[in-house]
Amino acid sequence: MYQLNSIGALESFLIAIGVLFLGHFVNSKIPALRKFNIPEPIVGGLIIACVISVLHYNGIDFKFSLPLKDTFMLMFFATVGLAANYKQLVKGGLKVFWFLAIASVYIIIQNAIGVSFASMLGLDPLMGLVAGSITLSGGHGTGAAWAQILTDEYGIQSTLEIAMASATLGLVIGGIIGSPVAQRLINKHQLESEYGRGTTTHEKYPELVTYNENEEDKVTAKKVIEVLFILLLCITGAHHLSEWVNGFNIEWLMVPDFVYALFLGVIVTNTLEVFKLRKLESETVDMVGTVSLSLFLAMALMTLKLWNILDLAVPFLIILAIQSVVIGLFSYYVTFKLMGSNYTGAVIAGGHCGFGLGATPTAVMNMGSIVNRFGPAPQAFMVVPIVGAFFIDIVNLLILQGYIFIIQ
């Protein structure tokens, strides 16, 4: 007989923060976790999820009260929108759009692989999207957001557990294969940096928002309050906009609230920029976005029911293995060639492996390990973070909507 223990909202929030500290402690003790840039909330959250699973098998269950979980999710996606300043596009040049086109084509391929093999292995085709761009190109935040939608709207169970496992494995594999792909290209084609070896340059571009939890830029209380105010405007506007659109009862139009929050963030930041009303500090947006995502992921992983995914483990491992091989081949033969077949193209190919299977910080980590050894590639550090930190999320949402419409 199971014993159900309900935990209050304040205590649940305290545990969520404890999950982050636990992840930080474990990461500090295990170099491999730092090497592959595994996020602290993922590490701490999975440990707590394992403990809860053990207790479940011993007849003890917990029910957490997390009323702010969705709010933190919306805050994160709103910061993604706030990071999309049109001036960054100008700095990145045409290569930003070219790389975005390449990455967009790959998302279509990635989802085709996920849906096809999910159907072949007897899974719901929508679960193939979870093992596709929802988690691999989208990351943990997008995976957790869509998991809730797939459960609420389509009645698919265990999506959160699968999404977190898929995103975590993708993050690890993306960090493993990215640097070898780039290094193979450099050695095979005898490529060299035009700046020579031994100089790093991506640190010269602090205006890029990459959601790096190790940022040390100066952030003031006033700046934080300003960003929080704008984020709450975006979140409130997203709720009202969602209700207004849903009032039309358009069956094929299913737009999650976080999409509205993201687009409102884009509108706000560029309106402020165009009319020179106020410049939002990228460091503050980055910090608030990182905190929001960390707390959201910690809360999401606290509620994982790992015992529900045992039957799905093997099929998803097969799909992820295939996805890993395909992104490696695509980056090696397609991304490298279309991005110029030069040193910068090789570095970008390594970065594509990172965020194509994991996240933008993984892409930056892959590229950083290459330039530290072979020399600078400043354009790569301009193009990949811009595409990976924002624009690929927009394209991903549109492509996912198309796949869901076709599947249903």
Coordinates of C-alpha atoms in Angstrom, one line a residue:
M1 CA 0.0 0.0 0.0
Y2 CA 1.4 3.3 -1.1
Q3 CA 1.9 6.3 1.3
L4 CA 1.3 9.6 -0.5
N5 CA 3.2 12.6 1.0
S6 CA 2.0 16.1 -0.1
I7 CA 4.7 18.8 0.2
G8 CA 3.7 22.4 0.4
A9 CA 4.5 25.1 -2.2
L10 CA 7.2 26.8 -0.1
E11 CA 8.9 23.5 0.9
S12 CA 8.7 22.3 -2.7
F13 CA 10.4 25.6 -3.9
L14 CA 13.1 25.1 -1.2
I15 CA 13.7 21.6 -2.5
A16 CA 14.0 22.9 -6.1
I17 CA 16.7 25.3 -5.0
G18 CA 18.4 22.5 -3.1
V19 CA 18.4 20.5 -6.4
L20 CA 20.5 23.2 -8.0
F21 CA 23.0 23.2 -5.1
L22 CA 23.2 19.4 -5.3
G23 CA 23.9 19.5 -9.0
H24 CA 26.6 22.1 -8.5
F25 CA 28.3 20.0 -5.8
V26 CA 28.2 16.8 -7.9
N27 CA 29.5 18.7 -11.0
S28 CA 32.4 20.1 -8.9
K29 CA 33.4 16.6 -7.9
I30 CA 33.0 14.8 -11.3
P31 CA 35.2 16.3 -14.1
A32 CA 33.3 14.4 -16.9
L33 CA 30.1 16.3 -16.1
R34 CA 31.9 19.6 -16.5
K35 CA 33.7 18.5 -19.6
F36 CA 30.5 17.7 -21.4
N37 CA 28.7 20.8 -19.9
I38 CA 25.9 18.8 -18.3
P39 CA 23.6 21.4 -16.6
E40 CA 23.5 21.4 -12.8
P41 CA 19.7 21.2 -12.6
I42 CA 19.8 18.1 -14.8
V43 CA 22.4 16.4 -12.6
G44 CA 20.7 17.4 -9.3
G45 CA 17.2 16.7 -10.7
L46 CA 18.1 13.2 -12.0
I47 CA 19.6 12.3 -8.6
I48 CA 16.4 13.4 -6.8
A49 CA 14.3 11.6 -9.4
C50 CA 16.3 8.4 -8.7
V51 CA 15.8 8.7 -5.0
I52 CA 12.1 9.3 -5.4
S53 CA 11.9 6.2 -7.7
V54 CA 13.6 4.1 -5.0
L55 CA 11.1 5.3 -2.4
H56 CA 8.3 4.7 -4.9
Y57 CA 9.3 1.0 -5.1
N58 CA 9.3 0.9 -1.3
G59 CA 5.7 2.2 -1.1
I60 CA 6.4 5.9 -0.5
D61 CA 5.3 8.6 -3.0
F62 CA 5.7 12.4 -3.0
K63 CA 3.5 15.0 -4.5
F64 CA 5.1 18.4 -4.9
S65 CA 3.3 21.7 -5.2
L66 CA 5.0 23.8 -7.8
P67 CA 2.7 26.7 -8.9
L68 CA 5.6 28.7 -10.3
K69 CA 7.0 26.1 -12.6
D70 CA 5.2 27.2 -15.7
T71 CA 5.9 30.9 -14.9
F72 CA 9.6 30.2 -14.8
M73 CA 9.3 28.4 -18.2
L74 CA 7.6 31.4 -19.7
M75 CA 10.2 33.7 -18.2
F76 CA 13.0 31.7 -19.9
F77 CA 11.4 31.8 -23.3
A78 CA 10.6 35.5 -23.0
T79 CA 14.3 36.1 -22.3
V80 CA 15.1 34.2 -25.5
G81 CA 12.9 36.7 -27.3
L82 CA 14.6 39.6 -25.6
A83 CA 17.9 38.4 -26.8
A84 CA 16.9 38.7 -30.4
N85 CA 18.2 42.2 -31.2
Y86 CA 18.2 43.0 -34.9
K87 CA 21.7 44.5 -34.6
Q88 CA 23.1 41.0 -33.9
L89 CA 21.8 39.9 -37.3
V90 CA 23.6 42.8 -39.0
K91 CA 26.9 41.9 -37.2
G92 CA 26.6 38.2 -38.1
G93 CA 26.0 39.0 -41.8
L94 CA 24.6 36.8 -44.4
K95 CA 26.2 33.7 -42.9
V96 CA 23.7 33.9 -40.1
F97 CA 20.8 33.3 -42.5
W98 CA 22.8 30.8 -44.5
F99 CA 23.6 28.7 -41.4
L100 CA 20.0 29.1 -40.1
A101 CA 18.8 27.7 -43.4
I102 CA 21.2 24.7 -43.1
A103 CA 20.1 24.1 -39.5
S104 CA 16.5 24.4 -40.5
V105 CA 16.8 21.7 -43.2
Y106 CA 18.5 19.5 -40.7
I107 CA 15.6 19.9 -38.2
I108 CA 13.2 18.6 -40.9
I109 CA 15.5 15.6 -41.4
Q110 CA 15.9 15.1 -37.6
N111 CA 12.1 14.9 -37.1
A112 CA 11.6 12.7 -40.1
I113 CA 14.1 10.2 -38.6
G114 CA 12.4 10.4 -35.2
V115 CA 8.8 10.0 -36.5
S116 CA 9.8 7.2 -39.0
F117 CA 11.7 5.1 -36.5
A118 CA 9.2 5.7 -33.7
S119 CA 6.5 4.3 -36.0
M120 CA 8.7 1.3 -37.0
L121 CA 9.4 0.5 -33.3
G122 CA 5.7 0.6 -32.4
L123 CA 5.7 4.0 -30.6
D124 CA 3.3 6.9 -31.2
P125 CA 4.7 9.0 -34.0
L126 CA 4.5 12.1 -31.8
M127 CA 7.0 10.5 -29.5
G128 CA 9.4 10.5 -32.5
L129 CA 9.3 14.3 -32.3
V130 CA 10.4 14.0 -28.6
A131 CA 13.4 12.0 -29.9
G132 CA 13.7 14.6 -32.7
S133 CA 14.0 18.4 -32.6
I134 CA 11.9 18.9 -29.5
T135 CA 14.7 17.7 -27.3
L136 CA 17.8 17.5 -29.5
S137 CA 17.6 20.8 -31.3
G138 CA 15.4 22.4 -28.6
G139 CA 17.1 21.3 -25.4
H140 CA 15.8 20.6 -22.0
G141 CA 13.6 23.7 -21.7
T142 CA 11.8 23.1 -25.0
G143 CA 11.6 19.4 -24.2
A144 CA 9.9 20.0 -20.9
A145 CA 7.5 22.6 -22.3
W146 CA 6.4 20.3 -25.2
A147 CA 6.2 17.3 -22.9
Q148 CA 3.4 19.0 -21.0
I149 CA 1.6 19.9 -24.2
L150 CA 1.8 16.4 -25.6
T151 CA 0.4 15.0 -22.3
D152 CA -2.3 17.6 -21.8
E153 CA -3.5 17.9 -25.5
Y154 CA -2.8 14.4 -26.8
G155 CA -2.9 12.2 -23.7
I156 CA 0.6 10.7 -24.3
Q157 CA 2.1 9.6 -21.0
S158 CA 5.7 9.7 -19.7
T159 CA 6.6 12.4 -22.2
L160 CA 8.5 14.5 -19.6
E161 CA 10.6 11.5 -18.4
I162 CA 11.5 10.6 -22.0
A163 CA 12.1 14.3 -22.9
M164 CA 14.6 14.8 -20.1
A165 CA 16.4 11.5 -20.8
S166 CA 16.6 12.3 -24.5
A167 CA 17.8 15.9 -24.0
T168 CA 20.4 14.8 -21.5
L169 CA 21.8 12.0 -23.7
G170 CA 21.8 14.3 -26.7
L171 CA 23.8 16.9 -24.7
V172 CA 26.4 14.3 -23.8
I173 CA 26.7 12.9 -27.3
G174 CA 26.8 16.4 -28.9
G175 CA 29.7 17.3 -26.6
I176 CA 31.5 14.1 -27.5
I177 CA 31.3 14.1 -31.3
G178 CA 31.5 17.9 -32.0
S179 CA 35.2 18.4 -31.5
P180 CA 36.3 15.2 -33.3
V181 CA 34.2 16.1 -36.4
A182 CA 35.8 19.6 -36.6
Q183 CA 39.3 18.3 -35.9
R184 CA 38.9 15.6 -38.6
L185 CA 37.9 18.2 -41.1
I186 CA 40.8 20.5 -40.2
N187 CA 43.4 17.7 -40.4
K188 CA 42.0 16.2 -43.6
H189 CA 41.9 19.5 -45.5
Q190 CA 44.9 21.0 -43.8
L191 CA 43.0 24.1 -42.7
E192 CA 44.4 27.0 -40.7
S193 CA 43.0 30.0 -38.9
E194 CA 43.8 33.3 -40.6
Y195 CA 44.7 34.7 -37.2
G196 CA 47.2 32.0 -36.3
R197 CA 47.2 29.8 -33.3
G198 CA 47.1 30.5 -29.6
T199 CA 44.6 33.4 -29.6
T200 CA 41.0 33.2 -28.5
T201 CA 38.5 35.7 -29.8
H202 CA 35.0 34.7 -28.9
E203 CA 35.3 36.5 -25.6
K204 CA 35.4 39.8 -27.6
Y205 CA 31.7 39.4 -28.3
P206 CA 30.0 39.8 -24.9
E207 CA 26.8 41.1 -26.4
L208 CA 25.8 37.6 -27.5
V209 CA 23.3 35.9 -25.2
T210 CA 24.2 32.2 -24.8
Y211 CA 22.6 31.3 -21.4
N212 CA 25.9 30.5 -19.9
E213 CA 25.6 30.0 -16.1
N214 CA 29.2 30.9 -15.6
E215 CA 28.8 34.6 -16.7
E216 CA 30.6 37.1 -14.4
D217 CA 29.4 40.4 -15.9
K218 CA 28.2 43.1 -13.6
V219 CA 24.5 42.9 -12.9
T220 CA 22.7 45.4 -10.7
A221 CA 19.4 45.1 -8.7
K222 CA 17.9 47.9 -10.9
K223 CA 18.7 46.0 -14.1
V224 CA 17.2 42.8 -12.7
I225 CA 14.0 44.5 -11.6
E226 CA 13.7 46.1 -15.0
V227 CA 14.1 42.8 -16.9
L228 CA 11.7 41.1 -14.5
F229 CA 9.1 43.8 -15.1
I230 CA 9.4 43.3 -18.9
L231 CA 9.3 39.5 -18.5
L232 CA 6.1 39.7 -16.5
L233 CA 4.6 42.0 -19.2
C234 CA 5.4 39.3 -21.8
I235 CA 4.0 36.5 -19.7
T236 CA 0.8 38.4 -18.9
G237 CA 0.5 39.3 -22.5
A238 CA 1.1 35.8 -23.6
H239 CA -1.8 34.5 -21.5
H240 CA -4.2 37.0 -22.8
L241 CA -3.0 36.6 -26.4
S242 CA -3.4 32.8 -26.1
E243 CA -7.0 33.2 -24.7
W244 CA -7.8 35.5 -27.5
V245 CA -6.5 33.2 -30.3
N246 CA -8.1 30.1 -28.8
G247 CA -11.4 32.0 -28.8
F248 CA -11.5 31.5 -32.6
N249 CA -11.5 27.7 -32.2
I250 CA -9.1 27.1 -35.0
E251 CA -8.5 23.3 -34.8
W252 CA -5.2 23.2 -36.7
L253 CA -3.7 26.2 -34.8
M254 CA -2.1 24.9 -31.6
V255 CA 0.3 27.6 -30.3
P256 CA 1.8 27.0 -26.8
D257 CA 1.9 30.0 -24.4
F258 CA 5.7 30.0 -24.4
V259 CA 5.6 30.8 -28.1
Y260 CA 3.6 34.0 -27.4
A261 CA 6.0 34.9 -24.6
L262 CA 8.9 34.5 -26.9
F263 CA 7.5 36.6 -29.7
L264 CA 6.4 39.3 -27.3
G265 CA 10.0 39.4 -26.1
V266 CA 11.2 39.9 -29.7
I267 CA 8.7 42.7 -30.2
V268 CA 9.6 44.5 -27.0
T269 CA 13.4 44.4 -27.4
N270 CA 13.4 45.6 -31.0
T271 CA 10.8 48.3 -30.3
L272 CA 13.0 49.6 -27.5
E273 CA 16.0 49.4 -29.9
V274 CA 14.4 51.0 -32.9
F275 CA 12.9 54.0 -31.0
K276 CA 15.9 54.2 -28.7
L277 CA 13.7 54.1 -25.6
R278 CA 15.9 51.8 -23.5
K279 CA 18.7 49.4 -24.1
L280 CA 18.4 46.1 -22.2
E281 CA 21.6 44.8 -20.8
S282 CA 22.4 41.4 -22.4
E283 CA 24.2 40.3 -19.2
T284 CA 21.1 40.8 -17.1
V285 CA 18.8 39.1 -19.6
D286 CA 21.3 36.2 -19.7
M287 CA 21.4 35.9 -15.9
V288 CA 17.6 36.1 -15.5
G289 CA 17.1 33.6 -18.3
T290 CA 19.6 31.2 -16.8
V291 CA 18.0 31.4 -13.3
S292 CA 14.5 30.9 -14.8
L293 CA 15.6 27.9 -16.9
S294 CA 17.5 26.4 -14.0
L295 CA 14.6 26.6 -11.6
F296 CA 12.1 25.4 -14.2
L297 CA 14.3 22.3 -15.0
A298 CA 14.8 21.6 -11.3
M299 CA 11.1 21.6 -10.7
A300 CA 10.4 19.6 -13.8
L301 CA 12.9 16.9 -12.9
M302 CA 11.7 16.7 -9.3
T303 CA 8.4 15.4 -10.7
L304 CA 9.9 12.8 -13.0
K305 CA 8.5 9.3 -12.7
L306 CA 11.4 7.2 -14.0
W307 CA 9.5 4.0 -13.4
N308 CA 7.2 4.9 -16.3
I309 CA 10.0 4.9 -19.0
L310 CA 11.6 1.5 -18.6
D311 CA 9.5 -0.1 -21.4
L312 CA 10.5 2.8 -23.8
A313 CA 14.2 2.9 -23.0
V314 CA 15.4 0.6 -25.8
P315 CA 13.4 2.1 -28.7
F316 CA 14.5 5.6 -27.7
L317 CA 18.2 4.6 -27.4
I318 CA 18.0 3.1 -30.9
I319 CA 16.5 6.4 -32.3
L320 CA 19.1 8.5 -30.4
A321 CA 21.9 6.4 -31.8
I322 CA 20.7 6.9 -35.3
Q323 CA 20.2 10.7 -34.7
S324 CA 23.8 10.9 -33.5
V325 CA 25.3 9.3 -36.5
V326 CA 23.2 11.4 -38.9
I327 CA 24.1 14.7 -37.3
G328 CA 27.8 13.8 -37.4
L329 CA 27.6 12.9 -41.1
F330 CA 25.4 15.9 -41.9
S331 CA 27.8 18.3 -40.2
Y332 CA 30.8 16.7 -41.8
Y333 CA 29.6 16.6 -45.4
V334 CA 26.9 19.3 -45.6
T335 CA 27.4 22.0 -42.9
F336 CA 31.2 22.2 -43.6
K337 CA 30.8 22.4 -47.3
L338 CA 28.0 24.9 -47.4
M339 CA 29.6 27.2 -44.8
G340 CA 32.7 27.6 -47.0
S341 CA 34.8 24.5 -46.8
N342 CA 37.3 26.5 -44.8
Y343 CA 38.6 26.7 -41.2
T344 CA 35.6 28.7 -40.0
G345 CA 33.3 26.1 -41.7
A346 CA 35.0 23.3 -39.8
V347 CA 34.5 25.1 -36.5
I348 CA 30.9 25.8 -37.3
A349 CA 30.4 22.1 -38.2
G350 CA 31.7 21.1 -34.7
G351 CA 29.3 23.7 -33.2
H352 CA 26.4 22.3 -35.2
C353 CA 26.9 18.9 -33.6
G354 CA 26.7 20.6 -30.2
F355 CA 23.4 22.4 -30.6
G356 CA 21.9 19.9 -33.1
L357 CA 22.0 17.3 -30.3
G358 CA 22.2 19.4 -27.2
A359 CA 22.3 23.2 -26.6
T360 CA 24.1 26.4 -27.6
P361 CA 26.5 26.2 -24.6
T362 CA 27.6 22.8 -25.8
A363 CA 28.1 24.2 -29.3
V364 CA 30.3 27.0 -27.8
M365 CA 32.2 24.4 -25.8
N366 CA 32.9 22.3 -28.9
M367 CA 34.1 25.3 -30.8
G368 CA 36.1 26.6 -27.9
S369 CA 38.1 23.4 -27.7
I370 CA 38.9 23.7 -31.4
V371 CA 40.0 27.3 -31.5
N372 CA 42.1 26.9 -28.3
R373 CA 44.2 24.4 -30.2
F374 CA 44.0 25.5 -33.8
G375 CA 43.4 29.3 -33.6
P376 CA 40.6 31.8 -33.7
A377 CA 37.4 31.6 -35.8
P378 CA 35.6 34.8 -34.7
Q379 CA 32.8 34.6 -37.3
A380 CA 31.9 31.1 -36.0
F381 CA 31.4 32.5 -32.5
M382 CA 29.1 35.2 -34.0
V383 CA 27.0 33.0 -36.3
V384 CA 26.4 29.8 -34.1
P385 CA 25.3 31.5 -30.9
I386 CA 22.9 33.8 -32.7
V387 CA 21.3 31.0 -34.6
G388 CA 21.5 28.5 -31.7
A389 CA 20.4 30.7 -28.9
F390 CA 17.3 32.1 -30.6
F391 CA 16.5 31.8 -34.3
I392 CA 16.6 28.0 -34.4
D393 CA 14.0 27.9 -31.7
I394 CA 11.6 29.9 -33.9
V395 CA 12.1 27.6 -36.9
N396 CA 11.9 24.6 -34.6
L397 CA 8.4 25.7 -33.4
L398 CA 7.2 26.2 -36.9
I399 CA 8.5 22.9 -38.2
L400 CA 7.0 21.1 -35.2
Q401 CA 3.6 22.6 -35.8
G402 CA 3.8 21.3 -39.4
Y403 CA 4.7 17.8 -38.3
I404 CA 2.0 17.7 -35.7
F405 CA -0.6 18.8 -38.2
I406 CA 0.5 16.2 -40.7
I407 CA 0.7 13.4 -38.1
Q408 CA -2.7 14.2 -36.6

